[in-house]
Coordinates of C-alpha atoms and ligand atoms in Angstrom, one line a residue:
M1 CA 75.3 26.1 -15.5
P2 CA 74.5 23.6 -18.3
H3 CA 76.1 24.5 -21.6
A4 CA 74.4 25.0 -25.0
L5 CA 74.8 21.3 -26.0
A6 CA 73.5 20.1 -22.6
R7 CA 71.8 16.7 -22.6
P8 CA 69.2 16.6 -19.9
L9 CA 67.7 13.3 -18.8
V10 CA 64.7 12.1 -16.8
V11 CA 65.3 8.8 -14.9
R12 CA 62.4 6.8 -13.7
Q13 CA 62.4 4.0 -11.1
A14 CA 63.3 0.7 -12.7
A15 CA 60.1 -1.3 -13.2
T16 CA 61.9 -4.7 -13.5
P17 CA 65.1 -6.1 -12.0
L18 CA 68.5 -5.4 -13.7
G19 CA 70.2 -8.5 -15.2
G20 CA 72.9 -9.6 -17.7
K21 CA 76.6 -9.4 -18.2
I22 CA 78.4 -6.3 -19.3
R23 CA 82.0 -5.0 -19.6
V24 CA 82.5 -1.4 -18.7
P25 CA 85.1 0.7 -20.7
G26 CA 88.8 0.8 -19.9
D27 CA 90.4 2.3 -16.8
K28 CA 90.8 6.1 -17.2
S29 CA 93.9 6.4 -15.0
I30 CA 95.7 3.5 -16.8
S31 CA 94.7 4.8 -20.2
H32 CA 96.2 8.3 -19.6
R33 CA 99.4 6.7 -18.4
A34 CA 99.6 4.2 -21.2
L35 CA 99.5 7.0 -23.8
M36 CA 102.0 9.2 -21.9
F37 CA 104.6 6.5 -21.1
A38 CA 104.3 5.1 -24.6
G39 CA 105.0 8.6 -26.1
L40 CA 108.1 8.7 -24.0
A41 CA 109.3 5.2 -24.9
Q42 CA 111.4 4.2 -27.8
G43 CA 109.6 2.1 -30.4
D44 CA 106.0 1.1 -30.7
T45 CA 103.4 0.4 -28.0
R46 CA 100.1 -1.4 -28.7
I47 CA 97.3 -0.6 -26.3
T48 CA 94.2 -2.7 -26.1
G49 CA 91.1 -1.8 -24.1
L50 CA 92.0 2.0 -24.1
L51 CA 89.2 4.1 -22.7
E52 CA 88.0 6.2 -25.7
G53 CA 86.4 8.8 -23.5
E54 CA 86.9 12.5 -24.0
D55 CA 89.5 12.9 -21.2
V56 CA 91.8 10.2 -22.6
L57 CA 91.3 11.5 -26.2
R58 CA 92.6 14.9 -24.9
T59 CA 95.8 13.1 -23.7
A60 CA 96.1 11.4 -27.1
S61 CA 95.9 14.8 -28.8
A62 CA 98.4 16.3 -26.5
M63 CA 100.9 13.5 -27.1
R64 CA 100.4 14.0 -30.8
A65 CA 101.0 17.7 -30.4
L66 CA 104.3 16.8 -28.7
G67 CA 105.4 14.7 -31.6
A68 CA 104.4 11.1 -30.7
V69 CA 102.5 9.2 -33.4
V70 CA 99.2 8.1 -31.9
T71 CA 96.7 6.1 -34.1
R72 CA 93.7 4.0 -33.6
Q73 CA 93.9 0.7 -35.5
A74 CA 91.2 -1.2 -37.4
D75 CA 91.1 -3.8 -34.6
E76 CA 90.2 -1.0 -32.1
S77 CA 93.7 -1.2 -30.5
W78 CA 95.8 2.0 -30.3
R79 CA 99.4 2.3 -31.6
V80 CA 101.8 4.8 -30.2
S81 CA 105.3 5.4 -31.8
G82 CA 107.2 7.1 -29.0
R83 CA 109.9 9.8 -29.3
G84 CA 112.0 8.8 -26.3
I85 CA 112.6 10.6 -23.0
G86 CA 113.6 14.2 -23.4
Q87 CA 112.8 14.1 -27.1
L88 CA 109.3 15.5 -27.2
A89 CA 108.7 18.5 -29.5
E90 CA 107.4 21.9 -28.6
P91 CA 103.7 22.1 -29.3
E92 CA 102.7 24.7 -31.8
D93 CA 99.4 25.5 -30.1
V94 CA 97.7 25.6 -26.7
L95 CA 97.2 22.2 -25.2
D96 CA 93.5 21.9 -24.3
M97 CA 93.0 19.2 -21.6
G98 CA 89.2 19.6 -21.6
N99 CA 87.7 18.4 -18.3
S100 CA 90.6 16.2 -17.2
G101 CA 92.6 17.0 -14.1
T102 CA 94.6 13.8 -14.5
A103 CA 95.7 14.7 -18.1
A104 CA 96.6 18.3 -17.1
R105 CA 98.5 17.4 -13.9
L106 CA 100.4 14.4 -15.3
L107 CA 101.3 16.3 -18.5
A108 CA 102.7 19.2 -16.4
G109 CA 105.4 16.8 -15.3
I110 CA 106.3 15.9 -18.8
L111 CA 106.2 19.5 -20.1
A112 CA 108.4 20.8 -17.2
S113 CA 111.1 18.3 -18.0
H114 CA 111.5 19.1 -21.7
P115 CA 113.3 22.2 -23.0
I116 CA 110.1 23.6 -24.5
V117 CA 107.5 26.3 -23.8
S118 CA 103.9 25.3 -23.7
V119 CA 100.5 26.6 -22.7
M120 CA 97.9 24.4 -21.2
T121 CA 94.2 25.2 -20.7
G122 CA 90.9 23.3 -20.1
D123 CA 87.2 23.7 -19.8
A124 CA 85.5 25.9 -17.1
S125 CA 85.6 23.1 -14.6
L126 CA 89.3 22.4 -15.1
R127 CA 90.2 26.1 -15.2
G128 CA 88.7 26.3 -11.7
R129 CA 90.8 23.4 -10.2
P130 CA 94.0 23.9 -8.2
M131 CA 97.3 23.4 -10.1
R132 CA 99.5 24.7 -7.3
R133 CA 99.9 21.1 -6.1
V134 CA 101.9 20.3 -9.2
I135 CA 103.4 23.8 -9.8
D136 CA 105.0 23.9 -6.4
P137 CA 107.0 20.7 -6.6
L138 CA 107.8 21.0 -10.3
S139 CA 109.2 24.5 -9.8
L140 CA 111.9 22.9 -7.7
T141 CA 113.2 21.2 -10.8
G142 CA 114.1 24.7 -12.2
A143 CA 111.2 24.8 -14.6
S144 CA 109.1 28.0 -14.5
F145 CA 105.3 28.4 -14.5
T146 CA 103.0 31.3 -15.0
A147 CA 99.4 30.7 -14.0
R148 CA 96.3 32.7 -13.3
A149 CA 95.6 33.8 -9.7
G150 CA 95.3 30.8 -7.4
G151 CA 97.4 28.6 -9.7
R152 CA 94.6 28.1 -12.1
L153 CA 94.8 27.3 -15.8
P154 CA 95.6 28.6 -18.4
L155 CA 99.2 27.8 -17.4
C156 CA 102.4 28.6 -19.3
I157 CA 105.3 26.2 -18.6
A158 CA 108.9 26.9 -19.6
G159 CA 110.5 23.5 -19.1
L160 CA 114.2 22.4 -18.9
G161 CA 116.3 19.8 -20.7
E162 CA 118.4 19.3 -17.5
P163 CA 115.8 19.5 -14.7
K164 CA 117.0 18.9 -11.1
P165 CA 115.9 15.6 -9.5
L166 CA 113.3 16.1 -6.8
S167 CA 113.0 14.7 -3.3
Y168 CA 109.5 15.7 -2.3
R169 CA 107.0 14.8 0.5
L170 CA 103.4 15.2 -0.8
P171 CA 101.3 17.3 1.5
V172 CA 98.1 15.5 0.3
A173 CA 97.8 11.9 -0.8
S174 CA 97.4 12.4 -4.5
A175 CA 98.3 9.9 -7.2
Q176 CA 98.2 12.7 -9.8
V177 CA 100.8 14.8 -8.0
K178 CA 103.0 11.7 -7.3
S179 CA 102.7 10.8 -11.0
A180 CA 103.6 14.3 -12.2
I181 CA 106.8 14.2 -10.2
L182 CA 107.7 10.7 -11.4
L183 CA 107.1 11.8 -15.0
A184 CA 109.4 14.8 -14.5
G185 CA 111.9 12.4 -12.9
L186 CA 112.2 10.4 -16.1
N187 CA 114.3 13.1 -17.8
T188 CA 116.6 13.9 -14.8
S189 CA 120.0 12.4 -14.3
G190 CA 119.7 11.2 -10.7
E191 CA 117.2 9.7 -8.4
T192 CA 113.7 11.2 -7.9
V193 CA 112.1 10.5 -4.5
V194 CA 108.4 11.0 -3.6
E195 CA 107.0 10.4 -0.2
E196 CA 103.3 9.9 0.1
P197 CA 101.4 10.2 3.4
A198 CA 99.1 7.3 2.4
P199 CA 99.2 4.8 -0.4
T200 CA 97.5 6.1 -3.6
R201 CA 96.9 4.3 -6.8
D202 CA 100.2 2.9 -8.1
H203 CA 99.5 2.6 -11.8
S204 CA 102.4 4.9 -12.7
E205 CA 104.8 2.8 -10.7
N206 CA 103.5 -0.4 -12.2
M207 CA 103.6 0.9 -15.8
L208 CA 107.0 2.5 -15.4
R209 CA 108.4 -0.9 -14.5
H210 CA 106.5 -2.5 -17.4
F211 CA 108.3 -0.1 -19.8
G212 CA 111.7 -0.8 -18.3
A213 CA 112.3 1.8 -15.6
E214 CA 113.7 1.1 -12.1
V215 CA 111.2 2.0 -9.4
S216 CA 111.3 0.9 -5.8
V217 CA 108.6 1.4 -3.1
E218 CA 109.2 1.2 0.6
P219 CA 106.9 1.8 3.6
T220 CA 107.7 4.8 5.9
Q221 CA 106.5 6.0 9.3
A222 CA 104.6 9.0 7.7
G223 CA 100.8 9.0 8.0
H224 CA 100.8 6.8 11.1
G225 CA 103.0 4.2 9.4
R226 CA 100.9 4.1 6.2
G227 CA 103.3 6.2 4.1
R228 CA 105.4 5.1 1.2
V229 CA 108.6 6.3 -0.4
I230 CA 108.9 5.8 -4.2
R231 CA 112.3 6.1 -5.8
L232 CA 112.8 6.3 -9.6
T233 CA 116.2 6.1 -11.3
G234 CA 116.4 8.9 -13.9
R235 CA 117.0 8.7 -17.6
P236 CA 115.9 5.0 -18.1
T237 CA 115.4 3.7 -21.6
L238 CA 111.7 3.1 -21.8
V239 CA 110.9 0.5 -24.5
G240 CA 107.5 0.3 -26.2
R241 CA 105.4 -2.6 -24.9
D242 CA 102.0 -4.1 -25.3
V243 CA 99.6 -2.7 -22.7
S244 CA 96.2 -4.2 -21.9
V245 CA 93.9 -1.8 -20.0
P246 CA 91.4 -3.5 -17.5
S247 CA 87.8 -2.2 -17.1
D248 CA 87.6 0.8 -14.8
P249 CA 86.4 0.0 -11.3
S250 CA 85.3 3.6 -10.9
S251 CA 83.0 3.2 -13.9
A252 CA 81.9 -0.3 -12.8
A253 CA 80.7 1.4 -9.6
F254 CA 77.6 2.8 -11.3
P255 CA 75.9 -0.4 -12.6
L256 CA 77.2 -2.1 -9.5
V257 CA 75.4 0.2 -7.1
A258 CA 72.3 0.2 -9.4
A259 CA 72.1 -3.6 -9.2
L260 CA 72.3 -3.5 -5.4
L261 CA 69.4 -1.0 -5.2
V262 CA 66.9 -2.3 -7.8
P263 CA 65.1 -5.2 -6.1
G264 CA 65.7 -8.7 -7.6
S265 CA 68.7 -7.6 -9.7
C266 CA 71.7 -9.7 -10.5
I267 CA 74.4 -8.6 -12.9
T268 CA 77.9 -9.6 -13.9
L269 CA 80.6 -7.0 -14.5
E270 CA 83.4 -8.6 -16.5
A271 CA 87.2 -8.1 -16.2
V272 CA 87.0 -5.2 -13.6
G273 CA 90.3 -3.9 -12.4
L274 CA 90.9 -4.9 -8.8
N275 CA 94.1 -3.2 -7.9
P276 CA 93.9 -3.1 -4.1
L277 CA 94.5 0.7 -4.1
R278 CA 91.2 1.1 -6.1
T279 CA 88.8 -1.3 -4.3
G280 CA 87.7 0.7 -1.3
L281 CA 84.1 1.0 -2.6
I282 CA 83.7 -2.8 -2.9
A283 CA 85.1 -3.3 0.6
T284 CA 82.7 -0.6 2.0
L285 CA 79.6 -2.0 0.2
I286 CA 80.4 -5.5 1.4
E287 CA 80.6 -4.1 5.0
M288 CA 77.1 -2.6 4.3
G289 CA 75.8 -6.0 3.5
A290 CA 76.2 -6.1 -0.3
D291 CA 76.3 -9.4 -2.1
I292 CA 79.3 -9.0 -4.4
Q293 CA 81.1 -12.1 -5.5
V294 CA 84.5 -11.9 -7.1
M295 CA 85.0 -14.6 -9.7
N296 CA 87.8 -15.6 -12.1
Q297 CA 90.5 -13.6 -10.4
R298 CA 93.5 -13.2 -12.7
V299 CA 96.2 -10.8 -13.7
E300 CA 95.9 -9.0 -17.1
G301 CA 98.5 -6.5 -18.3
G302 CA 100.2 -6.5 -14.9
E303 CA 97.0 -5.5 -13.0
P304 CA 94.7 -7.8 -11.0
V305 CA 91.2 -8.2 -12.6
G306 CA 88.1 -10.3 -11.8
D307 CA 84.4 -10.7 -12.8
L308 CA 82.0 -9.2 -10.2
V309 CA 78.6 -10.9 -9.7
V310 CA 76.4 -8.4 -7.9
T311 CA 73.0 -9.3 -6.4
A312 CA 70.5 -6.8 -5.0
S313 CA 70.9 -6.5 -1.3
A314 CA 69.5 -4.8 1.8
L315 CA 72.2 -2.4 2.9
T316 CA 72.9 -1.0 6.3
G317 CA 74.8 2.2 7.1
V318 CA 78.5 2.0 8.2
D319 CA 81.3 4.3 9.3
V320 CA 83.8 4.7 6.5
P321 CA 87.3 5.6 7.9
A322 CA 89.2 8.5 6.4
D323 CA 92.2 6.3 5.6
R324 CA 90.2 4.4 3.1
A325 CA 89.6 7.6 1.0
P326 CA 92.5 7.3 -1.4
S327 CA 91.3 3.8 -2.5
M328 CA 87.8 5.1 -3.3
I329 CA 88.3 8.8 -3.9
D330 CA 86.1 8.9 -7.0
E331 CA 83.4 6.7 -5.6
Y332 CA 81.9 8.8 -2.8
P333 CA 79.0 10.3 -4.9
V334 CA 77.8 6.8 -5.8
L335 CA 78.5 5.5 -2.3
A336 CA 76.4 8.4 -0.9
V337 CA 73.6 7.2 -3.2
A338 CA 74.0 3.6 -1.9
A339 CA 73.9 5.1 1.7
A340 CA 70.6 6.9 0.8
F341 CA 69.0 3.5 0.3
A342 CA 70.7 1.8 3.3
S343 CA 69.0 1.6 6.7
G344 CA 70.6 3.8 9.3
T345 CA 73.4 6.3 9.1
T346 CA 76.6 6.2 7.0
R347 CA 79.4 8.5 8.0
M348 CA 82.1 9.1 5.3
R349 CA 85.1 10.6 6.9
G350 CA 87.9 12.8 5.7
L351 CA 86.5 14.0 2.4
E352 CA 88.4 17.3 2.0
E353 CA 89.8 16.2 -1.4
L354 CA 86.3 16.0 -2.8
R355 CA 86.1 19.7 -2.8
V356 CA 88.7 20.0 -5.6
K357 CA 87.3 17.4 -8.1
E358 CA 85.4 18.1 -11.4
S359 CA 82.9 19.9 -9.1
D360 CA 83.1 20.6 -5.4
R361 CA 81.9 17.0 -4.9
L362 CA 81.1 17.4 -1.3
A363 CA 78.7 20.2 -2.0
S364 CA 77.3 18.7 -5.2
T365 CA 76.7 15.3 -3.7
V366 CA 75.0 16.9 -0.7
A367 CA 72.8 18.8 -3.2
L368 CA 72.0 15.6 -5.2
L369 CA 70.7 13.9 -2.1
T370 CA 68.9 16.9 -0.6
V371 CA 66.9 17.8 -3.7
N372 CA 65.8 14.1 -3.8
G373 CA 64.5 14.1 -0.2
V374 CA 67.5 12.4 1.5
Q375 CA 68.7 13.5 4.9
V376 CA 72.4 14.5 4.6
T377 CA 74.7 16.7 6.6
V378 CA 78.4 17.8 6.5
D379 CA 80.4 17.9 9.7
G380 CA 83.8 19.3 9.0
D381 CA 85.2 17.0 6.2
D382 CA 82.7 14.2 6.9
M383 CA 79.5 13.5 5.1
I384 CA 76.7 11.9 7.0
V385 CA 73.7 10.3 5.2
T386 CA 70.7 8.9 6.9
G387 CA 69.1 6.4 4.6
G388 CA 66.0 4.2 4.3
R389 CA 64.6 1.6 2.0
S390 CA 62.7 4.2 0.0
V391 CA 64.1 7.5 -1.4
P392 CA 61.5 10.1 -2.5
G393 CA 63.3 11.4 -5.6
G394 CA 61.5 14.0 -7.7
G395 CA 64.5 16.4 -7.7
R396 CA 66.2 18.4 -10.4
V397 CA 70.0 17.7 -10.2
A398 CA 72.6 20.2 -11.2
T399 CA 75.6 18.2 -12.4
Q400 CA 78.1 21.1 -12.6
M401 CA 80.2 19.6 -15.5
D402 CA 80.8 16.5 -13.3
H403 CA 80.5 13.1 -15.0
R404 CA 80.4 11.1 -11.8
L405 CA 77.7 13.3 -10.3
A406 CA 75.6 12.8 -13.4
M407 CA 76.0 9.0 -13.3
S408 CA 75.3 8.9 -9.5
A409 CA 72.1 10.8 -10.2
V410 CA 71.1 8.2 -12.8
V411 CA 71.6 5.4 -10.2
L412 CA 69.6 7.3 -7.6
G413 CA 66.8 7.8 -10.2
L414 CA 66.6 4.1 -10.9
G415 CA 65.8 3.4 -7.2
A416 CA 63.8 6.5 -6.2
E417 CA 60.0 6.8 -6.0
K418 CA 59.5 9.8 -8.2
P419 CA 61.4 10.6 -11.5
V420 CA 64.8 12.4 -11.1
T421 CA 65.7 15.1 -13.6
I422 CA 69.3 15.6 -14.5
D423 CA 70.2 19.0 -16.1
D424 CA 73.1 17.7 -18.3
T425 CA 74.5 14.2 -18.9
S426 CA 76.9 15.2 -21.6
F427 CA 79.9 15.1 -19.4
I428 CA 79.5 11.4 -18.9
E429 CA 81.3 11.0 -22.2
T430 CA 84.5 12.2 -20.5
S431 CA 84.9 8.8 -18.6
F432 CA 82.1 6.4 -19.7
P433 CA 81.2 6.6 -23.4
G434 CA 78.2 4.4 -24.1
F435 CA 76.9 4.6 -20.5
T436 CA 73.2 4.9 -21.4
T437 CA 73.5 2.0 -23.9
L438 CA 75.3 -0.2 -21.4
M439 CA 72.8 0.6 -18.6
N440 CA 70.0 -0.2 -21.0
R441 CA 71.6 -3.5 -21.8
I442 CA 71.1 -4.5 -18.2
G443 CA 67.5 -3.2 -18.3
A444 CA 67.7 0.3 -16.9
C445 CA 65.3 1.6 -19.7
L446 CA 66.9 5.1 -19.7
P447 CA 65.4 7.4 -22.4
V448 CA 67.7 8.0 -25.3
D449 CA 67.8 11.7 -26.4
V450 CA 64.5 12.6 -24.9
P451 CA 64.5 16.2 -23.7
A452 CA 63.7 16.9 -20.0
Ligands
S3P1 C1 93.7 9.9 -10.5 C2 93.9 10.2 -9.2 C3 92.8 10.7 -8.3 C4 91.4 10.6 -9.0 C5 91.4 10.9 -10.4 C6 92.4 10.0 -11.2 C7 94.9 9.4 -11.3 O1 93.1 12.1 -8.1 O2 90.5 11.4 -8.3 O3 90.1 10.7 -11.0 O4 94.7 8.9 -12.4 O5 96.0 9.5 -10.8 P1 94.1 12.5 -6.9 O6 95.3 11.7 -7.0 O7 94.4 14.0 -7.1 O8 93.3 12.3 -5.6

């Protein structure tokens, strides 16, 4: 249900090719982590390229409420004066994490490992998302949690100054849960061990090392030999450092797919993060026949980045294996849009985790395609899209407080025959501030503030 300040949008087929060079905003996962680790470090951290989307601003407010000094500088960098591990203060009020599952789950690890009582809540979408996945392991530290039925927010956490170190095998491959456990492990005397059944984004491990912690990663036999064991030595001294945040590959995905679909397009996306645990969409699109060239590969702030040159391409359906899901978990809605414009069938396997994102993304993506005349079915945890060069469009899309669904609908509208109406694009601000302006800079001609 769209809220009172809903921003509807009608998207028409692009009349001319997309072109030009843009840089999408900073990586959301890395931005949350930069603020949290900096708040736990001693001394000052300077963050450049921080994503100034609503989700990350919630993390900034939460870290302030816990006593870190977080300020935006005149040069648009951010400065965090940290309190040190175990030194965060009890927040005076409820911590509202808005729409952000990452902020809520990672912060739970910090709150559980400090001798403070806190209450965390979020918007209607976040209040519907499962928190058991972090409550269960973090309870083993001795911290106590009181949540609504089903482990939903609001959540009250009574943390401990001497939490027990965890040795925990993740039941689902989730970087959020892994990171919550590692964050809790920072204030334990002893070793914290997390085993993941498949590799998930490793920004926490990379950034912990960057701030001076000792972290080791080894392969295991779990998950058919794809698992990993991560070990963190507790009570390190984290020292404030410079952090440079690359552009978010999950945000780049939207102009990237749009450029593939709109005939004659060629765009350049600058300095996109290319951490191999995030690049499943690029690999899949290349298998589908996409012309994506990676130029100027380099390392910035400890993460690989490159410029992507994307040229409109005729795509063909493929079979996307389940074990690729962790490396493109947020990209399935826009991949489904690409599949709608690809000839033949695309089967995306093993999508059970999509059901617990900002919306039930399996259901909402199916609805996005169905209302726009695309043939799509669900078989167990697989989504099967039968595409074609032309997509009818003409549908009204319910975005369900989900930023990525809204942006995927915009991309679909740019390629579809008839205009696509989107009930509410306001949630795009959570991860991609300036989306409309940037899309218009490459020629999308999206209406600005025109009611549906
Ligand atoms: C994230 C991990 C992913 C992803 C989310 C950001 C992170 O969630 O969907 O948008 O920053 O750790 P899961 O790890 O729960 O799959």
